[in-house]
Coordinates of C-alpha atoms and ligand atoms in Angstrom, one line a residue:
X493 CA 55.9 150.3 66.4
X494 CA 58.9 148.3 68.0
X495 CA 62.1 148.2 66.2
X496 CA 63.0 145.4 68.3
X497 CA 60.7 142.3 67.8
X498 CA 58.3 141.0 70.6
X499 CA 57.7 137.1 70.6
X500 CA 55.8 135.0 72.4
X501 CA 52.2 136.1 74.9
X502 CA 51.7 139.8 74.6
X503 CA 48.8 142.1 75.7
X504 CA 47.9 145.5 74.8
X505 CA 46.7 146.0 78.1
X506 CA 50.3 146.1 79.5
X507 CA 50.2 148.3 82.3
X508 CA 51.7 151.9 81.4
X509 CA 53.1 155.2 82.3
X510 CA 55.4 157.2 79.9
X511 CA 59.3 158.1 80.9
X512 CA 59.1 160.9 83.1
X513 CA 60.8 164.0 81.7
X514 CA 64.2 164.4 82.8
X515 CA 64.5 160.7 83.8
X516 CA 68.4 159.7 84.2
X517 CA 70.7 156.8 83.3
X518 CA 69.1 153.3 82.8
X519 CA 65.5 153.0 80.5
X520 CA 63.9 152.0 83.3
X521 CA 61.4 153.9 85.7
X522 CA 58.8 153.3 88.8
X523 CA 55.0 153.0 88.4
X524 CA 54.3 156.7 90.8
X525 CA 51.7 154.4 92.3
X526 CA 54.3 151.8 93.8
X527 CA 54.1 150.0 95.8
X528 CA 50.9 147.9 94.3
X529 CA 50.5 145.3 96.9
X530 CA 50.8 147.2 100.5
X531 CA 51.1 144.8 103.8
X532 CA 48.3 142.9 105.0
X533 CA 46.7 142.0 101.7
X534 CA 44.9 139.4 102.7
X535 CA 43.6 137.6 105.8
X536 CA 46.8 135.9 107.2
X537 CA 49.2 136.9 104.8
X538 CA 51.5 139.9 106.2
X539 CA 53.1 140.4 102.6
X540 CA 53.4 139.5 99.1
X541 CA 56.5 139.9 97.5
X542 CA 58.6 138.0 94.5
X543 CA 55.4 137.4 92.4
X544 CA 54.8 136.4 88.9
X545 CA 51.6 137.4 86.7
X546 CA 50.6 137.3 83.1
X547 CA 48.0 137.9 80.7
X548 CA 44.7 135.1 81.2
X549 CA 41.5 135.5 78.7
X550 CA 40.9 139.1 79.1
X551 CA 42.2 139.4 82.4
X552 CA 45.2 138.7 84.4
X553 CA 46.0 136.4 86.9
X554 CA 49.6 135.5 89.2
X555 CA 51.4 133.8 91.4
X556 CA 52.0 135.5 94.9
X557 CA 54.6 134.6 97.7
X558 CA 52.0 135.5 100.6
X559 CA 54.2 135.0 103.6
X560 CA 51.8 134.0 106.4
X561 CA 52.1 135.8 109.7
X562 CA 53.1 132.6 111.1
X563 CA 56.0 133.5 108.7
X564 CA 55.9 130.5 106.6
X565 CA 56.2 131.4 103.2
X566 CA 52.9 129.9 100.5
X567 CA 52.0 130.8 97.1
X568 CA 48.2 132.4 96.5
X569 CA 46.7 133.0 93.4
X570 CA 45.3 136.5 92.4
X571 CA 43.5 137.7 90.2
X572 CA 43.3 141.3 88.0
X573 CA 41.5 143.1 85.5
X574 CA 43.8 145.9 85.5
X575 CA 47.2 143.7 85.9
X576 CA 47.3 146.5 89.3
X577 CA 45.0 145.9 91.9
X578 CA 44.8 142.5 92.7
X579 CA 42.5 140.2 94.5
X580 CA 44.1 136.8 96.4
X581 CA 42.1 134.0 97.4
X582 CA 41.9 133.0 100.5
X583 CA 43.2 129.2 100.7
X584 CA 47.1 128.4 99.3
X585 CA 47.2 127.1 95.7
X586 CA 46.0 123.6 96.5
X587 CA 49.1 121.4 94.9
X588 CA 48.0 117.7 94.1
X589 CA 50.2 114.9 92.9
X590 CA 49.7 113.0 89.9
X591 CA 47.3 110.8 91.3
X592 CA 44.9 113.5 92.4
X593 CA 45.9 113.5 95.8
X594 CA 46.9 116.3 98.4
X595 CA 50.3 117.6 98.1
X596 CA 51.4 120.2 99.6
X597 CA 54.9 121.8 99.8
X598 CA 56.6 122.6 103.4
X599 CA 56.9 125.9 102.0
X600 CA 57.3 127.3 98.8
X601 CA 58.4 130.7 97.9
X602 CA 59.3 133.0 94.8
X603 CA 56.9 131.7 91.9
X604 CA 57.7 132.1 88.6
X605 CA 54.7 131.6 86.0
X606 CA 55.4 130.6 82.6
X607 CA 53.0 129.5 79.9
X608 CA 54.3 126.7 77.6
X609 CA 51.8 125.6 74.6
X610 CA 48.8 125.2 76.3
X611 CA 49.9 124.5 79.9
X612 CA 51.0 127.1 82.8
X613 CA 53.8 126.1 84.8
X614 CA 54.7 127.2 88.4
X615 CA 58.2 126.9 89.4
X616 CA 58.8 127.8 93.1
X617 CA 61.8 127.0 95.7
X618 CA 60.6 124.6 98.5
X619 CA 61.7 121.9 101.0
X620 CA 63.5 119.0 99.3
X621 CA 65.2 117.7 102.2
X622 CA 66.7 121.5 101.9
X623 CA 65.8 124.5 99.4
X624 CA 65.3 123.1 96.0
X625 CA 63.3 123.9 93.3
X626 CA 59.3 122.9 93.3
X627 CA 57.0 122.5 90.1
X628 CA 54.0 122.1 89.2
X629 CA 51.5 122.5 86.1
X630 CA 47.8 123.8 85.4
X631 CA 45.9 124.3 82.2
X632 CA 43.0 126.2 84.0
X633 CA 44.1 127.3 87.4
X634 CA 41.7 125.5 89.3
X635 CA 43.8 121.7 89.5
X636 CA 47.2 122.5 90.1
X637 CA 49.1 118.8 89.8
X638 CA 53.2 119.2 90.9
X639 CA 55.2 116.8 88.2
X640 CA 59.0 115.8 89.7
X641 CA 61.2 118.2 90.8
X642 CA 63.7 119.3 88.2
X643 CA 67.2 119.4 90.8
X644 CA 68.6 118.0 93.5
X645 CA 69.4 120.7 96.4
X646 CA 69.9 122.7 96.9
X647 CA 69.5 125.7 93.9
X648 CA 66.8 128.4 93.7
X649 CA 65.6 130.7 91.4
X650 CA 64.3 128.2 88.4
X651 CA 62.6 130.0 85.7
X652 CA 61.4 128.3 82.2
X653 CA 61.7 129.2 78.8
X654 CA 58.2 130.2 77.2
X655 CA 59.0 127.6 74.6
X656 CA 61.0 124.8 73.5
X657 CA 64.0 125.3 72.0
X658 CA 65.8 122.9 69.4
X659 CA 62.8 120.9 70.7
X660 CA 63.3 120.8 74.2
X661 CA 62.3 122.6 77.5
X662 CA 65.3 124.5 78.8
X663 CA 65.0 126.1 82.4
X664 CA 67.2 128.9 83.8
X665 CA 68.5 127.7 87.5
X666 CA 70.6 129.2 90.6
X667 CA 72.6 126.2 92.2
X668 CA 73.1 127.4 95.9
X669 CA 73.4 126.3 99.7
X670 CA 71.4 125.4 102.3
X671 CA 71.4 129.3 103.5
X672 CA 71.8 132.6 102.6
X673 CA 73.8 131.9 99.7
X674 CA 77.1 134.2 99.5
X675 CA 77.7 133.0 95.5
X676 CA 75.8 131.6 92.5
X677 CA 75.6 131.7 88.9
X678 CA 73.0 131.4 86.6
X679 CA 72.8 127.7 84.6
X680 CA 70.6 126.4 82.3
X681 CA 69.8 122.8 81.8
X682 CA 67.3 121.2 79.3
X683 CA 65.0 118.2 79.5
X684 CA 62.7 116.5 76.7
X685 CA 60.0 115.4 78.7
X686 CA 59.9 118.2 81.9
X687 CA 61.2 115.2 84.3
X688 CA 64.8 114.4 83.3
X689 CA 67.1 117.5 83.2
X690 CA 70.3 117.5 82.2
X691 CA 73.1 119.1 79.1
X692 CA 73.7 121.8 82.3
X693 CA 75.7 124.8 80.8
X694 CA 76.7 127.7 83.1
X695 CA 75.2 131.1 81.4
X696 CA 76.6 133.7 83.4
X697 CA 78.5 134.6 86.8
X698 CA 78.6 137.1 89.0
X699 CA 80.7 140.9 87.8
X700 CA 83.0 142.8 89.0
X701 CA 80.4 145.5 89.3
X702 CA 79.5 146.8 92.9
X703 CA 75.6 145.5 92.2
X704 CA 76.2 141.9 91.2
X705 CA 79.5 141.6 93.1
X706 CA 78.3 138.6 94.9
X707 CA 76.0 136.2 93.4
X708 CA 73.1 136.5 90.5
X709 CA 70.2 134.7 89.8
X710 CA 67.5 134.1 87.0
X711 CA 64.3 137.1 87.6
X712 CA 61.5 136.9 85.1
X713 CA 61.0 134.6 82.1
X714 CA 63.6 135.7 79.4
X715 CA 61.1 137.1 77.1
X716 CA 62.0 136.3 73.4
X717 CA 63.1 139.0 71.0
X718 CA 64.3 139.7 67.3
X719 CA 67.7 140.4 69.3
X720 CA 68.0 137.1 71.6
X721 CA 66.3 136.2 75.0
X722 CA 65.9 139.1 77.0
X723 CA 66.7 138.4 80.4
X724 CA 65.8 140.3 83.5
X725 CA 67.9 138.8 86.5
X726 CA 68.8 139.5 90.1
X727 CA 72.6 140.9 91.1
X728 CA 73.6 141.1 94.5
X729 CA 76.1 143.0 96.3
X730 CA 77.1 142.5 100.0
X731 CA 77.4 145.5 102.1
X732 CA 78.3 145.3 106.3
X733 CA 74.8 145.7 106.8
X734 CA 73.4 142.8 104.4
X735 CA 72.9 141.8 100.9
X736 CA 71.4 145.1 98.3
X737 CA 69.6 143.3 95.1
X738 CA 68.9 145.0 91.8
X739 CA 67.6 144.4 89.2
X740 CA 69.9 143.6 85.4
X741 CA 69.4 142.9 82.4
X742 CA 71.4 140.5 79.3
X743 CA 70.4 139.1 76.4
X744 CA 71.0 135.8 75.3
X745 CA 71.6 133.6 72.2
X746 CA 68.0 132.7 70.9
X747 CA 69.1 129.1 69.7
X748 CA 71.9 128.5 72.5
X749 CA 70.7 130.8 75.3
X750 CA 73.8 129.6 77.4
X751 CA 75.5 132.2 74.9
X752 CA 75.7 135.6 76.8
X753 CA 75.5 138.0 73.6
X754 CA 75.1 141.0 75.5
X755 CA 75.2 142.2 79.3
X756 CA 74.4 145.3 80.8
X757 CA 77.3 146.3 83.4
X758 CA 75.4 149.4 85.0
X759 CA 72.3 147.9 86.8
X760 CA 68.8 148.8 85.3
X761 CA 67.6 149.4 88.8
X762 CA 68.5 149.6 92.3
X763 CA 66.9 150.0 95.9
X764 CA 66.4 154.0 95.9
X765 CA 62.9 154.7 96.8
X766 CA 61.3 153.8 100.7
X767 CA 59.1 151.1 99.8
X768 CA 62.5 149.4 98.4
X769 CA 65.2 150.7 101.1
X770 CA 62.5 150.1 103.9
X771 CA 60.7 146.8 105.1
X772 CA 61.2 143.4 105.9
X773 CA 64.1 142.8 104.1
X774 CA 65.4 145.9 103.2
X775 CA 67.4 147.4 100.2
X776 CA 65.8 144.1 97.9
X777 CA 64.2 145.0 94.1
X778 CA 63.7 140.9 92.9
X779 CA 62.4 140.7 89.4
X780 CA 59.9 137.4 88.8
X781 CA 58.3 138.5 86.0
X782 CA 57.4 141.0 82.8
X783 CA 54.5 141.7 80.7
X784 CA 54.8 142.7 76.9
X785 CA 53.0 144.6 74.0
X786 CA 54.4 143.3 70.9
X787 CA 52.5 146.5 69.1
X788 CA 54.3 149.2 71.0
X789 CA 57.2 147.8 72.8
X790 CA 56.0 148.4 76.1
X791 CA 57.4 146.3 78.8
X792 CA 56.6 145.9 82.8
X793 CA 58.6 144.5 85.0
X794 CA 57.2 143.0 88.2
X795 CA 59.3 143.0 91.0
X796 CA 59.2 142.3 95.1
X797 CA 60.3 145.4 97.3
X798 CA 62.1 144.8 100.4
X799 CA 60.9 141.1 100.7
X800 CA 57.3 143.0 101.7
X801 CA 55.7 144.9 98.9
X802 CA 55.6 144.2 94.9
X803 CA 56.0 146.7 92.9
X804 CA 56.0 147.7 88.9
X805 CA 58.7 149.8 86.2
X806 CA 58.5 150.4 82.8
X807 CA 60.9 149.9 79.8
X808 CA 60.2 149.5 76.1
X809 CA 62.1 146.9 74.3
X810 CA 64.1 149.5 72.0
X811 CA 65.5 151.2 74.7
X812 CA 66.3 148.7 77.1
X813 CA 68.0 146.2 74.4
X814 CA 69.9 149.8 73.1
X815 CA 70.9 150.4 76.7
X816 CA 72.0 147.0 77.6
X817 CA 73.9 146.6 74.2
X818 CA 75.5 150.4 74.4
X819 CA 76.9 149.1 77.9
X820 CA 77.9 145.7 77.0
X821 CA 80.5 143.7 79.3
X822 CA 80.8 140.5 78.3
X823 CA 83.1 137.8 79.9
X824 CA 84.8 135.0 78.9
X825 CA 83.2 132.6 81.0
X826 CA 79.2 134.0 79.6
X827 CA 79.7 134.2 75.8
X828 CA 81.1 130.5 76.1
X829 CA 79.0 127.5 75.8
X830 CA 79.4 126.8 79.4
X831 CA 80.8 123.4 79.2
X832 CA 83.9 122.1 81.4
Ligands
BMA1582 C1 66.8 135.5 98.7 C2 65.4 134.9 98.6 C3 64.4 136.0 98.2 C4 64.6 137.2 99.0 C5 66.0 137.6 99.1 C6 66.2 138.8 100.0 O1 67.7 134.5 99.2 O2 65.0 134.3 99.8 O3 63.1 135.5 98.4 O4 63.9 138.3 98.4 O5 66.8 136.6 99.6 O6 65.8 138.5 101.3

């Protein structure tokens, strides 16, 4: 039984391995199986990476970035019965606009997947006369119908809330530029009706730790807890030979989630093992998603490896919430409101 309380969708069938013996510093450790989505998985798609799943009737279903070997970037949907080895199907998520027609993206890379009431929501970054943040909604995943998109560019990195709060939406963003983005800070901005956003409040920057020395940016839905919003994000350092992401962790204010409350200042994971040091991209762990037990605790984290493989680690919520609060920086500018 959890100490710490689980909210919000949760499935027994979380994927699981126990802690290895003798595992060292942060509660969090691989799947031995990684990576689960090898190259090539599927015709005309030369990876998958940054990819969000969840829970759907007994099964489980996700959001891919399939990068084509054109080397334009797409989302896929796949399927699972084991939340493991998935199955993609073979056409890009046909997007329509609100009139039921075609409407494609340019591109449209690192899908988050958040269920809100009864509706799933994709949030993606895409072309909007430069990167910007895409959306779109589907209450069966067969019609997929985009709704406006929530920013102006250019900002990356939108994840949603899995419910309202103080009756509105709020979604966690990443304002950046039009390229490789050498800053950013996480902000979250709230809307009542999913079209106008605004009441923008800056959550968190970037450390002076070596692994988020750079920039941040919002991973996989916070997921809600007895102890605040558990939030698994991206830090980024620069090195002479390129960016190195891992993977953090922070808790934030359940009513006012611009409120940092806690924030880990060692990393929870960082590029160590081939399939994360080695690829297209290399030295890149990119969190876009978790799945929960309420029951037991049991977390997995989904994350993309080297912009070319995804893979999966385990945490429970007692350990990574004790971690995270037992190494607790937390700044002036994240346990404000974030208003200037
Ligand atoms: C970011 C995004 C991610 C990618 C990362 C590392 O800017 O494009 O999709 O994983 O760079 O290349």
């Amino acid at each position: 039984m959890s100490k710490v309380k689980i909210y919000g969708i949760s499935t027994s069938k979380v994927p699981w391995q126990d802690k290895p013996a003798g595992h060292k510093g942060a509660p969090v450790w691989r799947y031995t199986e990684n990576p689960i989505i090898g190259r090539n998985p599927a015709e005309g798609v030369a990876r998958i990476f940054n990819s969000a799943v969840m829970p759907y009737g007994d099964e489980f279903i996700g959001v891919f970035r399939g990068e084509q070997v054109n080397g334009v970037p797409y989302i896929y949907l796949g399927r699972s019965r084991d939340a493991i080895h998935w199955e993609f199907d073979e056409e890009k998520i046909p997007f329509k606009d609100e009139e039921g027609k075609d409407f494609m993206p340019v591109y449209a890379y690192d899908p988050r997947l958040v269920k809100i009431e009864d509706t799933y929501y994709i949030m993606w970054c895409q072309d909007f006369y430069g990167a910007s943040i895409g959306m779109a909604r589907t209450t069966d995943f067969k019609t997929f119908t985009r709704i406006e998109n929530p920013f102006l560019p250019f900002n990356r990195n939108a994840v949603l809330f899995p419910r309202k709060v103080n009756g509105k939406f709020l979604m966690l963003s990443r304002p950046s530029d039009s390229g490789h983005t050498p800053f950013g800070d996480i902000f979250v901005s709230e809307s009542p009706d999913m079209v106008y956003w605004g009441k923008h409040r800056h959550v968190m920057g970037k450390s002076s730790e070596w692994w988020e020395s750079l920039k941040i940016g919002g991973g996989a839905a916070p997921v809600e807890t007895s102890e605040g919003w558990l939030l698994f994000y991206h830090g980024v350092t620069g090195t002479c030979n390129g960016y190195v992401y891992s993977i953090g962790g922070a808790i934030l204010d359940i009513d006012d989630p611009s409120i940092v409350k806690y924030r880990c200042e060692n990393f929870l994971l960082t590029p160590e093992e081939w399939y994360e040091e080695r690829g297209f991209v290399p030295n890149v762990a990119f969190p876009c998603a978790t799945m929960q037990d309420a029951e037991t605790g049991r977390i997995a984290i989904y994350y993309g490896c080297a912009d070319t493989y995804v893979g999966l680690a385990f945490t429970t919520a007692d350990e990574v919430v004790d971690y995270i609060k037992e190494h607790s920086v937390v700044r002036e500018s994240d346990s404000e409101i974030g208003k200037r």
